[in-house]
Coordinates of C-alpha atoms in Angstrom, one line a residue:
Chain A
M169 CA 111.6 60.2 -26.7
A170 CA 108.1 58.8 -26.3
I171 CA 106.8 62.2 -25.4
A172 CA 108.3 63.7 -28.5
V173 CA 106.5 61.1 -30.6
E174 CA 103.1 61.9 -29.0
R175 CA 103.4 65.5 -29.7
R176 CA 103.7 64.9 -33.5
P177 CA 100.5 66.4 -34.9
Q178 CA 99.5 63.6 -37.3
V179 CA 99.8 61.0 -34.5
V180 CA 97.7 63.0 -32.1
A181 CA 95.1 63.6 -34.9
R182 CA 95.0 59.9 -35.8
R183 CA 94.5 59.0 -32.1
R184 CA 91.8 61.4 -31.7
N185 CA 90.1 60.0 -34.8
R186 CA 90.4 56.5 -33.6
R187 CA 89.0 57.4 -30.2
R188 CA 86.1 59.2 -31.9
A189 CA 85.4 56.2 -34.1
Q190 CA 85.5 53.9 -31.0
R191 CA 83.1 56.2 -29.2
G192 CA 80.8 56.2 -32.3
V193 CA 80.8 52.4 -32.4
A194 CA 80.1 52.2 -28.7
H195 CA 77.2 54.7 -29.2
L196 CA 75.8 52.6 -32.0
L197 CA 76.0 49.4 -30.0
T198 CA 74.3 51.0 -27.1
Y199 CA 71.3 52.1 -29.2
L200 CA 71.3 48.7 -31.0
G201 CA 71.2 46.9 -27.7
L202 CA 68.3 49.1 -26.5
L203 CA 66.5 48.6 -29.8
V204 CA 66.7 44.8 -29.3
A205 CA 65.4 45.2 -25.8
L206 CA 62.5 47.4 -26.9
V207 CA 61.5 44.8 -29.5
F208 CA 61.6 42.0 -26.9
F209 CA 59.8 43.9 -24.1
L210 CA 57.2 45.7 -26.3
G211 CA 56.9 43.1 -29.1
P212 CA 54.2 41.1 -27.2
F213 CA 52.1 44.2 -26.8
F214 CA 52.4 45.0 -30.5
W215 CA 51.4 41.5 -31.4
I216 CA 48.5 41.4 -29.1
V217 CA 47.2 44.8 -30.4
T218 CA 47.5 43.8 -34.0
T219 CA 45.9 40.4 -33.3
S220 CA 42.9 42.1 -31.6
L221 CA 42.4 44.1 -34.7
K222 CA 42.5 41.2 -37.2
G223 CA 39.5 40.1 -39.1
N224 CA 38.5 36.4 -38.6
E225 CA 39.8 35.4 -42.0
D226 CA 43.3 36.7 -41.1
F227 CA 43.8 34.0 -38.5
F228 CA 43.7 31.1 -41.0
T229 CA 46.3 32.2 -43.6
F230 CA 49.8 31.0 -44.0
P231 CA 52.2 32.8 -44.1
P232 CA 50.5 34.6 -41.2
V233 CA 49.3 38.1 -41.4
W234 CA 51.4 40.2 -38.9
I235 CA 49.7 43.5 -39.6
P236 CA 46.0 43.3 -40.4
P237 CA 45.3 44.8 -43.9
D238 CA 42.0 46.2 -42.8
P239 CA 41.8 46.5 -39.0
S240 CA 38.4 46.1 -37.4
L241 CA 37.0 46.5 -34.0
A242 CA 34.8 43.5 -34.4
H243 CA 36.5 41.5 -31.6
Y244 CA 36.0 44.3 -29.2
A245 CA 32.4 44.5 -30.1
A246 CA 32.1 40.7 -29.6
L247 CA 33.9 41.0 -26.3
F248 CA 31.4 43.6 -25.1
T249 CA 28.3 41.8 -26.3
R250 CA 29.0 38.1 -26.1
S251 CA 31.4 37.9 -23.1
S252 CA 29.9 40.8 -21.1
G253 CA 33.3 42.6 -21.4
A254 CA 31.6 45.9 -20.7
R255 CA 30.3 44.7 -17.3
Y256 CA 33.7 43.3 -16.2
F257 CA 35.5 46.3 -17.4
T258 CA 33.1 48.5 -15.3
N259 CA 33.5 46.1 -12.3
S260 CA 37.3 46.6 -12.5
L261 CA 36.9 50.3 -12.7
V262 CA 34.5 50.6 -9.8
I263 CA 36.4 48.2 -7.5
S264 CA 39.8 49.8 -8.2
S265 CA 38.5 53.4 -7.8
L266 CA 36.6 52.6 -4.6
S267 CA 39.6 50.8 -3.1
M268 CA 42.0 53.5 -4.2
F269 CA 39.9 56.2 -2.4
A270 CA 39.3 54.2 0.7
A271 CA 43.0 53.3 1.0
L272 CA 44.0 56.9 0.7
V273 CA 41.4 58.1 3.2
V274 CA 42.4 55.5 5.8
S275 CA 46.2 55.7 5.2
L276 CA 46.6 59.5 5.3
P277 CA 45.9 60.0 9.0
T278 CA 48.0 56.9 10.0
A279 CA 50.9 58.2 7.9
Y280 CA 50.4 61.6 9.5
A281 CA 50.5 60.1 13.0
I282 CA 53.8 58.2 12.1
A283 CA 55.4 61.2 10.5
R284 CA 54.5 63.8 13.1
W285 CA 54.3 62.0 16.4
R286 CA 56.6 59.1 15.6
F287 CA 53.6 57.0 16.4
G288 CA 54.3 53.3 16.9
G289 CA 58.0 54.2 17.0
G290 CA 59.5 52.2 14.2
L291 CA 57.8 49.0 15.3
L292 CA 54.6 49.9 13.4
S293 CA 56.6 50.7 10.2
T294 CA 58.3 47.3 10.5
V295 CA 55.0 45.5 11.0
L296 CA 53.6 47.3 8.0
L297 CA 56.5 46.1 5.8
V298 CA 56.1 42.5 7.0
L299 CA 52.4 42.7 6.2
R300 CA 53.3 44.1 2.7
M301 CA 55.4 41.0 2.2
L302 CA 52.7 38.6 3.4
P303 CA 51.7 36.2 0.7
A304 CA 48.0 36.7 -0.4
I305 CA 47.6 32.9 -0.4
A306 CA 47.8 33.0 3.4
L307 CA 44.8 35.3 3.7
I308 CA 42.6 33.9 0.9
I309 CA 41.6 30.8 2.8
P310 CA 40.3 32.3 6.0
I311 CA 38.8 35.3 4.2
Y312 CA 37.0 33.0 1.8
I313 CA 35.4 31.0 4.7
M314 CA 34.5 34.2 6.6
Y315 CA 33.0 35.8 3.5
K316 CA 31.0 32.7 2.8
M317 CA 29.5 32.9 6.3
L318 CA 28.9 36.6 6.0
G319 CA 27.5 36.5 2.5
L320 CA 30.3 38.8 1.2
T321 CA 31.4 36.8 -1.7
N322 CA 30.3 38.0 -5.1
S323 CA 29.9 41.6 -3.8
Y324 CA 31.8 44.8 -4.4
L325 CA 32.0 45.5 -0.7
G326 CA 33.9 42.3 0.0
L327 CA 36.5 42.8 -2.6
V328 CA 36.9 46.6 -1.9
L329 CA 37.4 45.9 1.8
V330 CA 40.2 43.4 1.1
Y331 CA 41.9 45.6 -1.5
T332 CA 41.7 48.6 0.7
V333 CA 43.4 46.9 3.6
L334 CA 46.0 45.1 1.5
Y335 CA 47.0 48.5 0.1
V336 CA 47.2 50.4 3.4
P337 CA 50.8 49.3 4.3
F338 CA 52.1 50.5 0.9
A339 CA 50.2 53.7 1.0
V340 CA 51.3 54.5 4.6
W341 CA 54.9 53.9 3.7
L342 CA 54.8 56.2 0.7
L343 CA 52.8 58.9 2.4
V344 CA 55.1 59.0 5.5
G345 CA 57.8 59.8 3.1
F346 CA 55.9 62.7 1.5
L347 CA 54.8 64.0 4.9
R348 CA 58.3 64.0 6.3
E349 CA 59.5 66.2 3.4
F350 CA 56.7 68.6 4.1
P351 CA 57.6 71.5 6.6
M352 CA 55.7 71.1 9.9
E353 CA 55.7 74.9 10.4
I354 CA 52.9 75.5 7.8
E355 CA 50.3 73.4 9.6
E356 CA 51.5 74.7 13.0
A357 CA 50.8 78.2 11.8
A358 CA 47.3 77.1 10.8
M359 CA 46.8 75.5 14.3
I360 CA 47.9 78.7 16.0
D361 CA 45.2 80.4 14.1
G362 CA 42.8 78.0 15.9
C363 CA 42.6 75.2 13.4
S364 CA 42.3 71.6 14.8
R365 CA 44.9 69.0 13.8
L366 CA 42.5 67.3 11.6
R367 CA 41.3 70.5 9.9
A368 CA 44.9 71.5 9.4
L369 CA 45.7 68.2 7.8
I370 CA 42.7 68.3 5.5
Q371 CA 42.8 72.0 4.6
V372 CA 46.5 72.9 4.7
V373 CA 48.5 69.7 4.2
V374 CA 46.4 67.8 1.7
P375 CA 46.3 70.4 -1.0
I376 CA 50.1 70.8 -0.8
I377 CA 50.9 67.1 -0.9
A378 CA 48.2 66.4 -3.4
P379 CA 50.7 65.4 -6.1
G380 CA 52.3 62.8 -3.8
M381 CA 48.8 61.5 -2.9
A382 CA 48.1 61.2 -6.6
V383 CA 51.2 59.0 -7.0
V384 CA 50.0 56.7 -4.2
A385 CA 46.5 56.7 -5.7
L386 CA 47.6 55.7 -9.1
F387 CA 49.8 52.9 -7.8
A388 CA 46.8 51.7 -5.7
F389 CA 44.6 51.8 -8.7
I390 CA 47.0 49.7 -10.8
A391 CA 47.6 47.2 -7.9
T392 CA 43.9 46.6 -7.4
W393 CA 43.3 46.5 -11.1
N394 CA 46.0 43.8 -11.5
E395 CA 45.1 41.7 -8.4
F396 CA 44.0 38.2 -9.3
L397 CA 43.9 35.7 -6.5
F398 CA 41.2 37.4 -4.4
A399 CA 39.3 38.4 -7.6
V400 CA 39.2 34.8 -8.9
V401 CA 38.1 33.3 -5.5
L402 CA 35.8 36.0 -4.2
T403 CA 33.9 37.2 -7.3
G404 CA 30.9 35.6 -8.9
I405 CA 29.1 36.1 -12.2
E406 CA 28.2 39.7 -11.6
T407 CA 31.4 40.9 -9.9
K408 CA 34.1 39.4 -12.1
T409 CA 37.0 41.7 -12.9
M410 CA 39.0 42.0 -16.2
M411 CA 41.7 39.7 -14.7
V412 CA 39.1 36.9 -14.2
L413 CA 37.5 37.5 -17.5
V414 CA 40.9 37.0 -19.3
T415 CA 41.4 33.6 -17.7
S416 CA 38.0 32.4 -19.0
F417 CA 39.5 32.3 -22.4
T418 CA 42.3 30.0 -21.4
S419 CA 40.0 26.9 -21.0
G420 CA 39.5 24.9 -24.1
G421 CA 42.7 26.0 -25.8
T422 CA 43.5 29.6 -26.6
D423 CA 43.5 28.9 -30.4
M424 CA 39.7 29.1 -30.1
F425 CA 39.2 32.6 -29.0
Y426 CA 42.1 34.6 -30.3
G427 CA 40.2 37.7 -31.2
E428 CA 38.2 38.3 -28.0
A429 CA 41.1 37.1 -25.8
S430 CA 43.5 39.5 -27.3
A431 CA 41.0 42.3 -27.2
S432 CA 40.5 41.7 -23.4
V433 CA 44.2 41.7 -22.9
V434 CA 44.5 45.0 -24.6
L435 CA 41.8 46.5 -22.3
G436 CA 43.4 44.8 -19.3
V437 CA 46.9 46.4 -19.8
L438 CA 45.7 49.8 -20.8
P439 CA 45.8 51.4 -17.3
A440 CA 49.2 50.0 -16.7
F441 CA 50.5 51.7 -19.9
A442 CA 49.0 55.1 -18.9
V443 CA 50.3 54.9 -15.3
A444 CA 53.8 53.8 -16.4
F445 CA 54.2 57.1 -18.3
M446 CA 52.6 59.3 -15.6
L447 CA 54.7 57.9 -12.8
Q448 CA 58.2 57.5 -14.5
R449 CA 59.9 59.2 -11.5
Y450 CA 58.3 56.9 -8.9
L451 CA 58.5 53.6 -10.7
V452 CA 61.4 52.2 -8.7
K453 CA 59.8 53.1 -5.4
G454 CA 56.4 51.9 -6.4
L455 CA 57.6 48.6 -7.8
A456 CA 60.0 48.0 -4.9
L457 CA 57.2 48.4 -2.4
G458 CA 55.0 46.2 -4.4
G459 CA 52.8 49.0 -5.7
T460 CA 51.6 47.1 -8.7
K461 CA 51.4 43.6 -7.4
G462 CA 48.1 43.8 -5.6
Chain B
M257 CA 42.5 58.4 36.4
R258 CA 44.7 61.4 36.7
L259 CA 47.1 59.9 34.2
F260 CA 44.2 59.5 31.8
A261 CA 43.2 63.1 32.4
L262 CA 46.7 64.2 31.7
A263 CA 46.8 62.1 28.6
V264 CA 43.6 63.7 27.4
K265 CA 44.9 67.2 28.3
R266 CA 48.2 66.6 26.4
K267 CA 46.2 65.1 23.6
R268 CA 48.1 61.8 23.8
W269 CA 45.1 60.2 22.3
E270 CA 45.5 62.2 19.1
P271 CA 48.0 59.9 17.3
W272 CA 45.8 56.9 18.3
A273 CA 42.7 58.6 16.9
F274 CA 44.6 59.3 13.6
A275 CA 45.9 55.8 13.3
S276 CA 43.0 53.8 14.5
P277 CA 40.9 53.5 11.3
S278 CA 43.7 51.7 9.5
L279 CA 44.8 49.7 12.6
A280 CA 41.2 48.6 13.1
L281 CA 40.9 47.5 9.4
I282 CA 44.2 45.7 9.5
A283 CA 43.1 43.9 12.7
L284 CA 39.8 43.0 11.0
V285 CA 41.0 41.9 7.6
I286 CA 44.6 40.7 8.2
I287 CA 45.3 39.8 11.8
F288 CA 42.0 38.2 12.7
P289 CA 41.9 36.1 9.5
L290 CA 45.5 35.0 10.1
A291 CA 44.6 33.9 13.7
Y292 CA 41.5 32.1 12.5
S293 CA 43.5 30.4 9.7
F294 CA 46.0 29.2 12.3
W295 CA 43.2 27.6 14.4
L296 CA 41.8 26.2 11.1
S297 CA 45.1 24.6 10.3
L298 CA 45.0 22.7 13.7
N299 CA 41.6 21.3 12.8
N300 CA 40.3 19.0 10.1
F301 CA 37.9 21.2 8.2
D302 CA 37.0 19.8 4.8
L303 CA 34.4 21.6 2.8
S304 CA 34.0 18.8 0.3
V305 CA 32.8 16.6 3.2
G306 CA 30.9 19.1 5.3
A307 CA 31.3 22.1 7.5
E308 CA 32.5 20.2 10.6
Y309 CA 35.6 21.2 12.7
E310 CA 37.6 18.4 14.3
F311 CA 40.6 19.3 16.3
V312 CA 43.7 17.3 15.1
G313 CA 46.6 19.3 16.5
A314 CA 49.7 19.4 14.3
K315 CA 48.6 16.5 12.0
N316 CA 48.2 18.8 9.0
Y317 CA 51.7 20.2 9.5
Q318 CA 53.1 16.7 9.7
E319 CA 51.5 15.8 6.5
V320 CA 52.7 19.0 4.7
L321 CA 56.2 18.6 5.9
F322 CA 56.8 14.9 5.8
R323 CA 54.2 13.0 3.8
D324 CA 53.1 15.2 0.9
P325 CA 55.1 14.5 -2.2
R326 CA 53.0 17.1 -4.1
F327 CA 54.0 19.9 -1.8
M328 CA 57.6 18.8 -1.9
G329 CA 57.4 18.7 -5.6
S330 CA 56.0 22.2 -5.7
V331 CA 58.8 23.5 -3.5
W332 CA 61.3 22.0 -5.9
N333 CA 59.4 23.5 -8.9
T334 CA 59.4 26.9 -7.3
A335 CA 63.1 26.7 -6.7
V336 CA 63.7 25.5 -10.3
I337 CA 61.7 28.5 -11.6
I338 CA 63.3 31.0 -9.2
A339 CA 67.0 30.2 -9.7
P340 CA 67.3 30.8 -13.4
S341 CA 64.8 33.7 -13.3
L342 CA 66.8 35.6 -10.7
V343 CA 70.1 35.1 -12.5
L344 CA 68.6 36.1 -15.9
E345 CA 66.8 39.1 -14.4
L346 CA 69.9 40.3 -12.6
V347 CA 72.2 39.9 -15.6
L348 CA 69.8 41.3 -18.2
G349 CA 68.7 44.1 -15.8
L350 CA 72.2 45.1 -15.2
G351 CA 73.0 45.1 -18.9
L352 CA 70.0 47.2 -19.7
A353 CA 70.7 49.6 -16.8
L354 CA 74.3 50.1 -18.1
L355 CA 73.1 50.7 -21.6
L356 CA 70.5 53.2 -20.4
S357 CA 73.0 55.0 -18.2
R358 CA 75.1 55.7 -21.4
V359 CA 72.2 57.2 -23.3
A360 CA 72.3 60.9 -23.4
R361 CA 69.1 61.7 -25.3
G362 CA 65.7 60.2 -24.8
R363 CA 66.5 58.2 -21.7
P364 CA 63.2 58.9 -19.8
I365 CA 61.1 57.8 -22.7
I366 CA 63.1 54.6 -23.4
T367 CA 63.1 53.8 -19.7
A368 CA 59.4 54.2 -19.4
L369 CA 58.8 52.1 -22.5
L370 CA 61.0 49.3 -21.2
A371 CA 59.3 49.5 -17.7
I372 CA 55.9 48.8 -19.0
P373 CA 56.0 45.0 -18.6
A374 CA 56.6 45.4 -14.9
M375 CA 53.4 47.4 -14.5
V376 CA 51.2 44.8 -16.2
S377 CA 49.5 42.2 -14.1
P378 CA 51.1 38.7 -14.2
V379 CA 47.8 37.3 -15.5
M380 CA 47.8 39.6 -18.5
A381 CA 51.5 39.0 -19.2
A382 CA 50.9 35.2 -19.0
M383 CA 47.8 35.5 -21.3
A384 CA 49.6 37.5 -24.0
W385 CA 52.5 35.0 -23.9
R386 CA 50.2 32.0 -23.8
M387 CA 48.6 33.2 -27.0
M388 CA 52.0 33.8 -28.5
F389 CA 53.0 30.2 -27.6
G390 CA 49.7 29.1 -29.2
V391 CA 50.2 26.0 -31.4
K392 CA 48.6 27.1 -34.7
Y393 CA 48.1 30.8 -34.6
G394 CA 50.7 31.7 -32.1
A395 CA 53.4 34.3 -33.0
I396 CA 56.3 32.1 -31.9
N397 CA 55.6 29.1 -34.0
N398 CA 54.7 31.2 -37.0
L399 CA 57.8 33.3 -36.7
G400 CA 59.9 30.2 -36.3
L401 CA 58.4 28.6 -39.3
Q402 CA 58.8 31.7 -41.5
L403 CA 62.4 32.1 -40.4
G404 CA 63.0 28.4 -40.9
L405 CA 64.0 27.7 -37.3
I406 CA 61.4 25.0 -36.8
D407 CA 59.5 22.9 -39.3
V408 CA 56.4 21.8 -37.5
Y409 CA 53.9 23.5 -35.2
F410 CA 55.3 23.1 -31.7
D411 CA 53.4 22.5 -28.5
W412 CA 55.4 24.5 -26.0
F413 CA 53.6 23.2 -23.0
A414 CA 53.7 19.5 -23.8
S415 CA 56.9 18.6 -21.9
T416 CA 58.0 19.5 -18.4
A417 CA 61.3 21.0 -19.5
L418 CA 59.7 23.2 -22.2
A419 CA 56.9 24.3 -19.9
L420 CA 59.3 25.3 -17.2
M421 CA 61.4 27.2 -19.7
S422 CA 58.3 29.0 -20.9
V423 CA 57.4 30.0 -17.4
V424 CA 61.0 31.3 -16.8
L425 CA 60.9 33.2 -20.1
V426 CA 57.6 35.0 -19.3
E427 CA 58.8 35.7 -15.7
V428 CA 62.0 37.2 -17.0
W429 CA 60.1 39.3 -19.6
H430 CA 57.8 40.4 -16.9
N431 CA 60.2 41.5 -14.2
T432 CA 63.6 42.2 -15.8
P433 CA 62.4 45.8 -16.2
F434 CA 62.0 46.1 -12.4
M435 CA 65.6 45.0 -11.9
M436 CA 66.7 47.4 -14.6
L437 CA 65.0 50.3 -12.9
V438 CA 66.4 49.5 -9.5
L439 CA 69.9 49.1 -10.9
L440 CA 69.7 52.2 -13.0
A441 CA 68.8 54.2 -9.9
G442 CA 71.8 52.6 -8.2
I443 CA 74.1 53.4 -11.1
Q444 CA 73.0 57.0 -11.2
S445 CA 73.7 57.5 -7.6
I446 CA 77.4 56.7 -8.1
P447 CA 79.3 60.0 -8.2
Q448 CA 80.6 60.8 -11.6
E449 CA 83.9 62.1 -10.1
L450 CA 84.9 58.5 -9.3
Y451 CA 84.8 57.7 -13.0
D452 CA 86.6 60.9 -14.0
A453 CA 89.4 60.2 -11.5
A454 CA 89.7 56.6 -12.7
K455 CA 89.9 57.8 -16.3
A456 CA 92.6 60.4 -15.4
D457 CA 94.5 57.5 -13.9
G458 CA 94.3 55.7 -17.2
A459 CA 91.6 53.1 -16.3
R460 CA 89.8 51.4 -19.1
P461 CA 86.0 51.4 -19.2
W462 CA 85.8 47.7 -18.1
Q463 CA 88.3 48.4 -15.3
S464 CA 86.1 51.2 -13.9
F465 CA 83.1 48.8 -14.2
W466 CA 84.9 46.1 -12.2
S467 CA 86.4 48.4 -9.5
I468 CA 83.8 51.1 -9.2
T469 CA 80.4 50.2 -10.6
L470 CA 80.1 46.6 -9.4
P471 CA 81.4 47.1 -5.8
L472 CA 79.2 50.2 -5.3
L473 CA 76.2 48.5 -6.8
K474 CA 76.5 45.4 -4.7
F475 CA 73.9 46.3 -2.1
T476 CA 71.5 47.6 -4.7
M477 CA 71.8 44.2 -6.5
V478 CA 71.2 42.3 -3.3
V479 CA 68.1 44.4 -2.4
G480 CA 66.7 44.0 -5.9
V481 CA 67.3 40.2 -5.9
M482 CA 65.7 39.9 -2.4
I483 CA 62.6 41.8 -3.5
R484 CA 62.3 39.5 -6.5
L485 CA 63.0 36.4 -4.5
I486 CA 60.2 37.2 -2.0
D487 CA 57.8 38.0 -4.8
L488 CA 58.7 34.8 -6.7
T489 CA 57.9 32.6 -3.8
K490 CA 54.3 33.9 -4.3
L491 CA 54.2 33.1 -8.0
F492 CA 50.6 32.2 -8.8
G493 CA 48.8 34.2 -11.5
L494 CA 51.4 33.5 -14.1
I495 CA 51.2 29.8 -13.5
F496 CA 47.4 29.8 -13.3
V497 CA 47.1 31.2 -16.8
L498 CA 50.2 29.9 -18.6
T499 CA 50.3 26.2 -17.6
Y500 CA 47.8 25.7 -14.8
G501 CA 50.5 23.7 -13.1
G502 CA 50.9 21.3 -16.0
P503 CA 51.9 19.1 -17.7
G504 CA 51.0 16.9 -14.7
S505 CA 52.0 18.9 -11.7
S506 CA 55.4 19.7 -13.1
T507 CA 55.0 23.5 -12.9
E508 CA 53.0 23.8 -9.8
T509 CA 54.4 26.4 -7.4
V510 CA 53.8 26.4 -3.7
A511 CA 51.1 29.1 -3.9
F512 CA 49.4 27.2 -6.8
T513 CA 49.4 23.9 -4.9
T514 CA 47.9 25.7 -1.9
Y515 CA 45.2 27.2 -4.1
L516 CA 44.4 23.8 -5.5
A517 CA 44.2 22.2 -2.1
G518 CA 41.8 25.0 -0.9
F519 CA 39.6 25.7 -3.9
K520 CA 39.7 22.5 -6.0
D521 CA 39.9 19.8 -3.2
F522 CA 38.2 22.2 -0.6
R523 CA 40.5 20.8 2.1
M524 CA 40.5 24.2 3.9
S525 CA 42.4 23.1 6.9
Y526 CA 45.1 21.5 4.9
A527 CA 45.4 24.6 2.7
A528 CA 45.7 26.7 5.8
A529 CA 48.6 24.6 7.1
L530 CA 50.2 24.8 3.6
S531 CA 49.9 28.6 3.6
Y532 CA 51.4 28.8 7.1
V533 CA 54.4 26.9 5.9
I534 CA 54.8 29.4 3.1
V535 CA 54.3 32.3 5.4
G536 CA 57.2 30.9 7.5
G537 CA 59.4 30.8 4.5
V538 CA 58.5 34.3 3.4
L539 CA 58.9 35.6 6.9
V540 CA 62.5 34.3 7.1
L541 CA 63.2 36.0 3.7
T542 CA 61.6 39.2 4.8
L543 CA 63.6 39.4 8.0
L544 CA 66.7 38.7 6.1
F545 CA 65.8 41.5 3.7
M546 CA 65.2 43.9 6.5
W547 CA 68.5 43.0 8.1
I548 CA 70.3 43.7 4.8
Q549 CA 68.5 47.0 4.5
R550 CA 69.6 48.0 8.0
L551 CA 73.1 47.0 7.2
R552 CA 73.1 49.2 4.2
E553 CA 71.7 52.1 6.1
A554 CA 74.3 51.6 8.8
R555 CA 77.0 51.6 6.2
A556 CA 75.6 54.7 4.4
A557 CA 75.5 56.6 7.7

């Protein structure tokens, strides 16, 4: 009886329509939810960019101006002339680039030793993970005292050294993964032709895993760019990074320096934006291993 | 000697040679400072008085653990920030991951856009929000006024409750995307056949959510929460910019209290002892995390 009813064509059609309508509503709700999320997660960026482009007169009006009628780069200019923004931006670039290269150069052979010879047998990998979890606050006190004695505070070298080493555990972890996926036969063939291990690594393996190394490098760059605790303690007038510059606007109430402060935030988050798009596929792994936390 | 010669012949030194640069650097910049810091914590080394070491044994640790209300307060504050942050990040992250998993077109681009906050430094996130919380020119007060939700300019950092709430809000904004990415990866690794079979058996969507998605996502959720938990115990930059521990010391986290002890009071030994107590806590969490990971691998195998 029930089966007979179901087979009646109008009923079937009505059901199909209802199901289709339900699916349509579900679809709409999905996109609506994501739209709300996008507004919440990207809204602050939108606001900070428009604020940085406002003219000074736009700050004092009510109702407030949400989108500046005639955007100007005056705050960026002021940031670069009055607050030495250019110098601190360059500092960040130099320190992050140097740390990124140094971390890669040091980590690659270690990762190779772990991947090919099972060096350290599991213990080393565990130790590296524990070091990765180590809170920076535990290192900053002894390193500060040691740097004071050695005269390494307020120098590129000091900060680059710390960042390089802090980044080694992460880089090794990721590189071991890439190297394990890479077929051993190719470098063995090179070695049979009379190549040394090191030369095989540099001339045969590196070109092939270059994309993987780029991933590690970009995460390293962002992590050092984002790092704050070591930067605020170990840098001086000449070596401040963008992160330290931004905090200089917090004293004396932020209402005072809206223009320059927002311009510095825009410059400070720029690399993160770029890298988020380049590394979509690796975001989970990078973030899970702490690849952006410094 | 023969063994050595054998090792050289078989090139047993090779892995050591490859690994030694990073091992040497780690010893120099992590292991040695940690050892030095431990010795420091057993002394009384106060830079505001002078650079004199005086061995005091476990006295600093006794003070940290039993006589320092400020540190106890910071442990409490850290817990009060962590608990709601973790819950919100998990719930919102799961919701977003589920929404994203249903999107057919444009998923990579939406995911990348939503992931951006997690890539930004805590300092920058806190600065953007601090300006949005700004009393007169901040976006939040002005939007509230325009929409008629509030009728005066509001100081969001004047009271403890509001300040803590603001910290949690920024933290949730900053790291929900990470939870979302982790859970999305977990959801996508669940075989579609399970859902098809459930559907064929007449299961409703929420039924397959309760009996397929949630159970299979359990470990992923635990791992995501553990990673966030370990990171949250180190909460520093966000506090530094957003509240600087205030009002009073009501939003001081353990890392921030340690920073103040070291670089405002210059009580280096005491700060070292504080940091070792934190390391102990983080170590316990890390070992727990690795145990969970191994459990998951064992179950997967």
